[in-house]
Coordinates of C-alpha atoms in Angstrom, one line a residue:
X272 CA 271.6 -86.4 174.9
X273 CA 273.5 -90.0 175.4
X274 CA 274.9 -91.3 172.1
X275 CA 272.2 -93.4 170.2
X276 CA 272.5 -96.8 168.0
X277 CA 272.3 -96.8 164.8
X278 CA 269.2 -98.4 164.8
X279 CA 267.8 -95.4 166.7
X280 CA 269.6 -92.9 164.2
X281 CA 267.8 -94.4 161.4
X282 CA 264.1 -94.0 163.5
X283 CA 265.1 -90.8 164.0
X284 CA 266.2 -89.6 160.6
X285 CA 262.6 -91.4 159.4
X286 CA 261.0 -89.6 162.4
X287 CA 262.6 -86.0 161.2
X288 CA 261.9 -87.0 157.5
X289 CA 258.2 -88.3 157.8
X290 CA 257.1 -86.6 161.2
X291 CA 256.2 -90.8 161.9
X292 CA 257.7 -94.0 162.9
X293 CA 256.3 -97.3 163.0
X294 CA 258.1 -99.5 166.4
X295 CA 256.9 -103.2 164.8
X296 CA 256.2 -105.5 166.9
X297 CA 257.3 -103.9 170.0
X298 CA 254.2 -105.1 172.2
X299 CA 254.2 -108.4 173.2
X300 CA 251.1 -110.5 172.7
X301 CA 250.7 -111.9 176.4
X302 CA 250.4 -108.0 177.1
X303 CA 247.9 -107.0 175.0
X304 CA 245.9 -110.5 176.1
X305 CA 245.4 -109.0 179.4
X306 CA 244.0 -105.8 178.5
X307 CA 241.8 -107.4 176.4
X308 CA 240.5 -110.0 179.0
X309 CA 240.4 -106.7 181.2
X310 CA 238.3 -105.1 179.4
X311 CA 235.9 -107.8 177.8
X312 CA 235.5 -108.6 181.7
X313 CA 234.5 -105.4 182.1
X314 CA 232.0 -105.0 179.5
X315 CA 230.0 -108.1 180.9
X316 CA 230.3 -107.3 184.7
X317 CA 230.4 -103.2 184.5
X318 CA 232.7 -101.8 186.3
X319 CA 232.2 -98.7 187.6
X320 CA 236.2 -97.7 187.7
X321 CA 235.8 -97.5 184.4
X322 CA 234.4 -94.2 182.2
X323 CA 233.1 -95.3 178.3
X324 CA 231.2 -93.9 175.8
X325 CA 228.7 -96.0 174.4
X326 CA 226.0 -95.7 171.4
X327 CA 223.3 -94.7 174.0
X328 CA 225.5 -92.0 175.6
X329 CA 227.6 -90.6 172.3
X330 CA 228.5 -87.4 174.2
X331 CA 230.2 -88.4 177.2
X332 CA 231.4 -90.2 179.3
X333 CA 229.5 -93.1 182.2
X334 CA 230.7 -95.6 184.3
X335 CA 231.2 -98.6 182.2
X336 CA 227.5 -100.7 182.6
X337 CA 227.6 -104.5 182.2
X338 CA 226.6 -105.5 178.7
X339 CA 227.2 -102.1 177.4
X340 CA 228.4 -101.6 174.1
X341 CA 231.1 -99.8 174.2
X342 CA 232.8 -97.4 171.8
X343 CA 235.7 -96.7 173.7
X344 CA 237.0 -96.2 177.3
X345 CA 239.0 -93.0 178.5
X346 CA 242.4 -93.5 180.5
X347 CA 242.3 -97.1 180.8
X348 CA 245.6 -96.8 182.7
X349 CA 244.5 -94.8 185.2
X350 CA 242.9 -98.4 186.7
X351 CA 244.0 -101.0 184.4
X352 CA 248.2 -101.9 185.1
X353 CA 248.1 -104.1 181.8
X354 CA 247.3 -100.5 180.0
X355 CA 250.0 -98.9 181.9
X356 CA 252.1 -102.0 180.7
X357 CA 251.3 -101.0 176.9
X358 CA 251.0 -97.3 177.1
X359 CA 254.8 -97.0 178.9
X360 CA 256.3 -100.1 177.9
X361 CA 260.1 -100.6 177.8
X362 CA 260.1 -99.3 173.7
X363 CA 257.8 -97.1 173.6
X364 CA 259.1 -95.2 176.9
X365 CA 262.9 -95.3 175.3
X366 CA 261.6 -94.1 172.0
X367 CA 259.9 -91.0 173.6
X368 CA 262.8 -90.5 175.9
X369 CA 265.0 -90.7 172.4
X370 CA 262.4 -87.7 171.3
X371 CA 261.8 -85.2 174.1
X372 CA 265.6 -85.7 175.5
X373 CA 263.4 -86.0 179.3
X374 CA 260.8 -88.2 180.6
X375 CA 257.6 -88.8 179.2
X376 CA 254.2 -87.5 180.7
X377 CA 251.2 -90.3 179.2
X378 CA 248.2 -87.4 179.9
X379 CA 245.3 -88.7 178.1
X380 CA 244.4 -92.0 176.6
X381 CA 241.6 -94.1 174.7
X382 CA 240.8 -97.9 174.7
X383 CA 239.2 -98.1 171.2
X384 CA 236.8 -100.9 170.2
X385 CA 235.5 -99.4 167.1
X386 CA 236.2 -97.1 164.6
X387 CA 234.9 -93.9 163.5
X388 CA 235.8 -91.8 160.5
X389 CA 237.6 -88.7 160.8
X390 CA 238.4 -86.3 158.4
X391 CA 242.2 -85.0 158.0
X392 CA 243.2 -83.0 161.7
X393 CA 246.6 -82.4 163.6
X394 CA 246.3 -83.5 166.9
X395 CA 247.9 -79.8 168.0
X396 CA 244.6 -78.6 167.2
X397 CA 243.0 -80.3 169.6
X398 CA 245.5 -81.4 172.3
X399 CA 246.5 -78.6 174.2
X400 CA 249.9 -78.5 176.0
X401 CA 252.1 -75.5 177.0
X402 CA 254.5 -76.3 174.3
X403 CA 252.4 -77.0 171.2
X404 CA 255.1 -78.9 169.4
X405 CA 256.1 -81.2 172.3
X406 CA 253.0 -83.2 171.8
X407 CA 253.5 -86.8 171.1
X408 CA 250.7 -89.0 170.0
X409 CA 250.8 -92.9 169.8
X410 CA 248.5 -95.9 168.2
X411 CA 249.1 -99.5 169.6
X412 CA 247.3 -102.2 167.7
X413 CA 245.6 -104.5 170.1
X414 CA 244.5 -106.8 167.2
X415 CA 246.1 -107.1 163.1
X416 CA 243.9 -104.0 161.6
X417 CA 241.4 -104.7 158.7
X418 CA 240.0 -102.2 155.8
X419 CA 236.8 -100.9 156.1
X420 CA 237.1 -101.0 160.3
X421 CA 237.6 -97.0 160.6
X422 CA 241.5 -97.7 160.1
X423 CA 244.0 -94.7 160.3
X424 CA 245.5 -93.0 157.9
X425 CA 248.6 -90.1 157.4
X426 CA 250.1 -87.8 155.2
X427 CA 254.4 -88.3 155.2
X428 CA 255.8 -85.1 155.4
X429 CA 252.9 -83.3 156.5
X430 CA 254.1 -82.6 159.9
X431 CA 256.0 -79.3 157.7
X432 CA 252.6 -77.8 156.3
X433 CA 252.6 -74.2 156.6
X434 CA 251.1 -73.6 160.1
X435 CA 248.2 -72.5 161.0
X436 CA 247.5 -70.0 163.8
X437 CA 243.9 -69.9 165.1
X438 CA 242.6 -66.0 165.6
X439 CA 246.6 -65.3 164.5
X440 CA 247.7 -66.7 167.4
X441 CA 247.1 -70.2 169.0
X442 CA 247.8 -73.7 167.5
X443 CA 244.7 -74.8 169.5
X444 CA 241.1 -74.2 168.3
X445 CA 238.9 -72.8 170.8
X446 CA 235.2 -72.6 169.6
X447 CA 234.1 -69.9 171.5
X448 CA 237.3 -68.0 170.8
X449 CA 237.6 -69.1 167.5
X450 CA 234.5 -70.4 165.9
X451 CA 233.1 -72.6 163.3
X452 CA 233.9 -70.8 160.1
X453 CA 237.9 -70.8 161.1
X454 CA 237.9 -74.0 161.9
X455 CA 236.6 -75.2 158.7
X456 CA 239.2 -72.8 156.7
X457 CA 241.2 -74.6 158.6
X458 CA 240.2 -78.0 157.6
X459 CA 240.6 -76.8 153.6
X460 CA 243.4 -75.1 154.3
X461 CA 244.9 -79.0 155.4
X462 CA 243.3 -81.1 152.7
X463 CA 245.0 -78.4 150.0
X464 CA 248.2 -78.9 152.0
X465 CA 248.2 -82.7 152.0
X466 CA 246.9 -83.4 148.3
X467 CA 250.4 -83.3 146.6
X468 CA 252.1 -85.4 149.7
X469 CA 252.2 -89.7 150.2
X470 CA 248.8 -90.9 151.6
X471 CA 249.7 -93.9 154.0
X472 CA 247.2 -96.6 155.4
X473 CA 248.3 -98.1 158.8
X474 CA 246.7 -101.6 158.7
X475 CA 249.2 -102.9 161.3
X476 CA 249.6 -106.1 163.0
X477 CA 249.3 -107.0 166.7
X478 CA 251.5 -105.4 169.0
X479 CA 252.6 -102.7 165.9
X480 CA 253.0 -99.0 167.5
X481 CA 252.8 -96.2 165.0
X482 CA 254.1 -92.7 166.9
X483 CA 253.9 -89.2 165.4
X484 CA 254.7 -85.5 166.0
X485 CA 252.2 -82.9 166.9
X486 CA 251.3 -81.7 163.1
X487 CA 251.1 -84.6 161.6
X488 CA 248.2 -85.0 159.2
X489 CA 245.8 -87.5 159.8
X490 CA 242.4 -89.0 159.5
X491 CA 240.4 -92.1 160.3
X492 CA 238.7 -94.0 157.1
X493 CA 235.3 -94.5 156.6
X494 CA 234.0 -97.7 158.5
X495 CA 232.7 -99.7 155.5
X496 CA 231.8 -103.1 157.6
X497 CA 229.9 -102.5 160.6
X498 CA 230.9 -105.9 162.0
X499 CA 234.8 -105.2 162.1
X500 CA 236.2 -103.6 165.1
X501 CA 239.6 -101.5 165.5
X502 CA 240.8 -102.1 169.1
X503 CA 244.0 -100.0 169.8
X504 CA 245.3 -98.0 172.1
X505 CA 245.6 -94.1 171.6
X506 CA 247.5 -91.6 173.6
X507 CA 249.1 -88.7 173.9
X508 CA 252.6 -87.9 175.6
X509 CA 254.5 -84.7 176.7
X510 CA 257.7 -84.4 178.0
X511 CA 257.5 -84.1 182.2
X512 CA 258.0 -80.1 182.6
X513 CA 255.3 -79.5 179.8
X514 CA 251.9 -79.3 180.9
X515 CA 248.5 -80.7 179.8
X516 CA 245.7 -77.8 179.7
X517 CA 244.1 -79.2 182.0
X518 CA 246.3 -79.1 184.3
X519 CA 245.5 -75.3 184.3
X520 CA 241.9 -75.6 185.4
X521 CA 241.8 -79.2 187.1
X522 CA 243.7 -78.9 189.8
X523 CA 242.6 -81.9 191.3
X524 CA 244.1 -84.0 188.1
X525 CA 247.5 -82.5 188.3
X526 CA 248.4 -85.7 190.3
X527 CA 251.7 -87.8 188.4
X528 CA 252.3 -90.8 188.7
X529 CA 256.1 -92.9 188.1
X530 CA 256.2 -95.8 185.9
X531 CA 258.7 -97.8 184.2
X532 CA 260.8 -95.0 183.1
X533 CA 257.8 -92.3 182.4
X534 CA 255.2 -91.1 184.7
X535 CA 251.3 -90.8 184.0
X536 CA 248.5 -88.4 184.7
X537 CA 244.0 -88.6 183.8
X538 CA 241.8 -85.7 182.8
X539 CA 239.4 -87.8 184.1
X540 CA 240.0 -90.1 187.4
X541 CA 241.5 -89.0 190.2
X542 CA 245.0 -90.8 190.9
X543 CA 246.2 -91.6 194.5
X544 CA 249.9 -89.4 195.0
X545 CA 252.9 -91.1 194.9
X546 CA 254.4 -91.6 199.0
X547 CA 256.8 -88.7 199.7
X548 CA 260.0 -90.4 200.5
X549 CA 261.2 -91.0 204.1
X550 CA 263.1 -87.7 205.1
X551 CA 266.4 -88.4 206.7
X552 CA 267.6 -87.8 210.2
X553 CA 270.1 -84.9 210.4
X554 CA 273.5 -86.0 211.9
X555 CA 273.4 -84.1 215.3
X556 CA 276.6 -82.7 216.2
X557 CA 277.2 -83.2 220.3
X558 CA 277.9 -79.7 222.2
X559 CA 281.0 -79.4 224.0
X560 CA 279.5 -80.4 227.4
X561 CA 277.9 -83.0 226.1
X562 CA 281.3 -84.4 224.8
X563 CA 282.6 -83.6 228.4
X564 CA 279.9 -85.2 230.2
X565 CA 281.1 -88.9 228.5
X566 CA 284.5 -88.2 229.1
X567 CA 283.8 -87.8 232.6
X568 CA 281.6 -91.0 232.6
X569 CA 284.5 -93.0 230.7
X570 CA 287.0 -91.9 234.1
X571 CA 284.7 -93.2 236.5
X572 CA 285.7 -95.9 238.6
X573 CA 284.0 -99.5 237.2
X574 CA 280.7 -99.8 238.8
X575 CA 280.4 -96.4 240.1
X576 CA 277.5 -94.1 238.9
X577 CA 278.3 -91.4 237.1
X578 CA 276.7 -87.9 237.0
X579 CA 274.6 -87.5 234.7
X580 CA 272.1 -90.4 234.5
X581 CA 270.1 -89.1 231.5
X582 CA 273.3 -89.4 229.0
X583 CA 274.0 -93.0 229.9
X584 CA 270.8 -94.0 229.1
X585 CA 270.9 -92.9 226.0
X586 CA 273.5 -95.6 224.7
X587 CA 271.9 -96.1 222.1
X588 CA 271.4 -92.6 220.8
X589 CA 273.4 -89.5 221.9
X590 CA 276.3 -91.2 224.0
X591 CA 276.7 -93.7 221.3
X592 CA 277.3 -91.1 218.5
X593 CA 279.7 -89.0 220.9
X594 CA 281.7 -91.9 221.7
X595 CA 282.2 -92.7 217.9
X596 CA 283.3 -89.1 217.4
X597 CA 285.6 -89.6 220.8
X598 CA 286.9 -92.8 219.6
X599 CA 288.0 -91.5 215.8
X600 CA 290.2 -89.3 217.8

């Protein structure tokens, strides 16, 4: 790893400490303004790019509808550039560069317009990647959060709870494997873990960026004011060797894409490859007869044809490159 400022040093020694950092102010307004307009558009004119869940379909995903209201919208990015712009933007991409020591992978994100409450989870449960503890997740505050809106809130520190191992082996739950009654051991297993430790409320402002590790505590508050939205963004990250689950039974969303320092992938829209760069001519190497042939043409009288028609009319190709060998001589 390159040497770091001392700036970074300090995130990092929060980062190790907490299992958190906070990158303030790191998004620029004019950014998040064109998400938003993006989006608003497309909650009054539908677009069908788009996949949201809404109040009338609370267990999946449709194509956004105009004058739906929407909950949230899955991978923005995969269609939206001013999400990209967010989601890998020049701070966020050097933090999580700082953290994996390799590029990021942005594999799944959310376009939140309201809250929900959640009780205390690690996203590791949830999120599966082939390295369980090189999960990254992320919250960008599109708009100065408010109490009562379904706001987040952490544990410091709980990122070193004992861990939890579902059927005594995996960090990810699996309700067929796994089941019901584990997964709610699990849950009081956390809330005992987390009742001695700092209980944070992130009520950021605009263009704040929260960032935390795979075991991290956390949980949403109850929405107490029905009228108060939460719009963020919410991702998750892996370094760019680690894979996404579903990469392992979606083969058709194992597609990568580069931006601004990281690359992206969707669970959920199909992304258009990246051009295979331009392979490059091989140098050929002329044959000894060949190199013959344009030493004979280069003694022939001026104006007199040579043998071998074919190679001078190649000037531009062959003959050319034999005389520049010739002529290093």
């Amino acid at each position: 790893m390159s040497a770091i400022s001392e700036d970074q040093a300090a995130l990092r020694r929060t980062w190790e400490e907490h299992g958190c950092v906070v990158l303030e102010g790191t998004v620029p307004d004019d950014a998040i303004d064109r998400l938003l307009e993006d989006l608003a558009r497309a909650a009054a004119e539908g677009d069908d790019r788009l996949l949201a869940r809404t109040p009338e379909d609370p267990d999946g995903y449709v194509p956004l509808r105009a004058g739906a209201a929407v909950e949230h919208v899955a991978d923005p990015h995969a269609h939206l550039a001013a999400a990209r712009d967010l989601l890998l933007s020049d701070a966020l991409v050097a933090w999580l560069r700082l953290v994996f020591d390799a590029e990021p992978l942005l594999f799944r994100a959310l376009a939140v317009e309201r809250g929900e409450a959640q009780g205390p989870h690690q996203d590791s449960a949830y999120v599966a990647v082939s390295s369980p503890q090189a999960l990254v997740s992320a919250y960008v505050a599109l708009e100065d959060a408010q109490e009562g809106s379904g706001e987040l809130v952490y544990w410091e520190g709980s990122h070193r709870v004992p861990e939890h191992l579902f059927s005594g082996r995996y960090k990810h739950w699996n309700p067929e494997r796994d089941g019901d009654a584990e997964h709610e051991a699990w849950r009081r297993e956390l809330e005992e873990h987390v009742a001695e430790l700092p209980r944070r409320t992130f009520l950021p402002r605009k263009g704040d960026v929260l960032v935390w590790s795979a075991d991290l505590v956390h949980a949403a508050a109850p929405v107490t004011d029905e009228g108060r939205t939460r719009r963020s963004l919410v991702a998750h990250y892996c370094p760019v060797g680690v894979e996404p689950a579903y990469f392992g039974y979606r083969e058709d969303r194992r597609t990568t894409v580069a931006y601004n320092g990281g690359r992206y992938a969707s669970e959920h829209h199909d992304l258009e490859p990246e051009p295979a760069p331009p392979e490059e001519e091989e140098e050929t190497i002329p044959t000894a007869a060949e190199q013959q042939a344009v030493r004979a043409e280069r003694r022939q009288p001026s104006g007199a044809e040579p043998s071998g028609q074919p190679l001078r009319r190649r000037s531009g190709g062959l003959v050319g490159r034999v005389r520049g060998i010739l002529g290093d001589r």
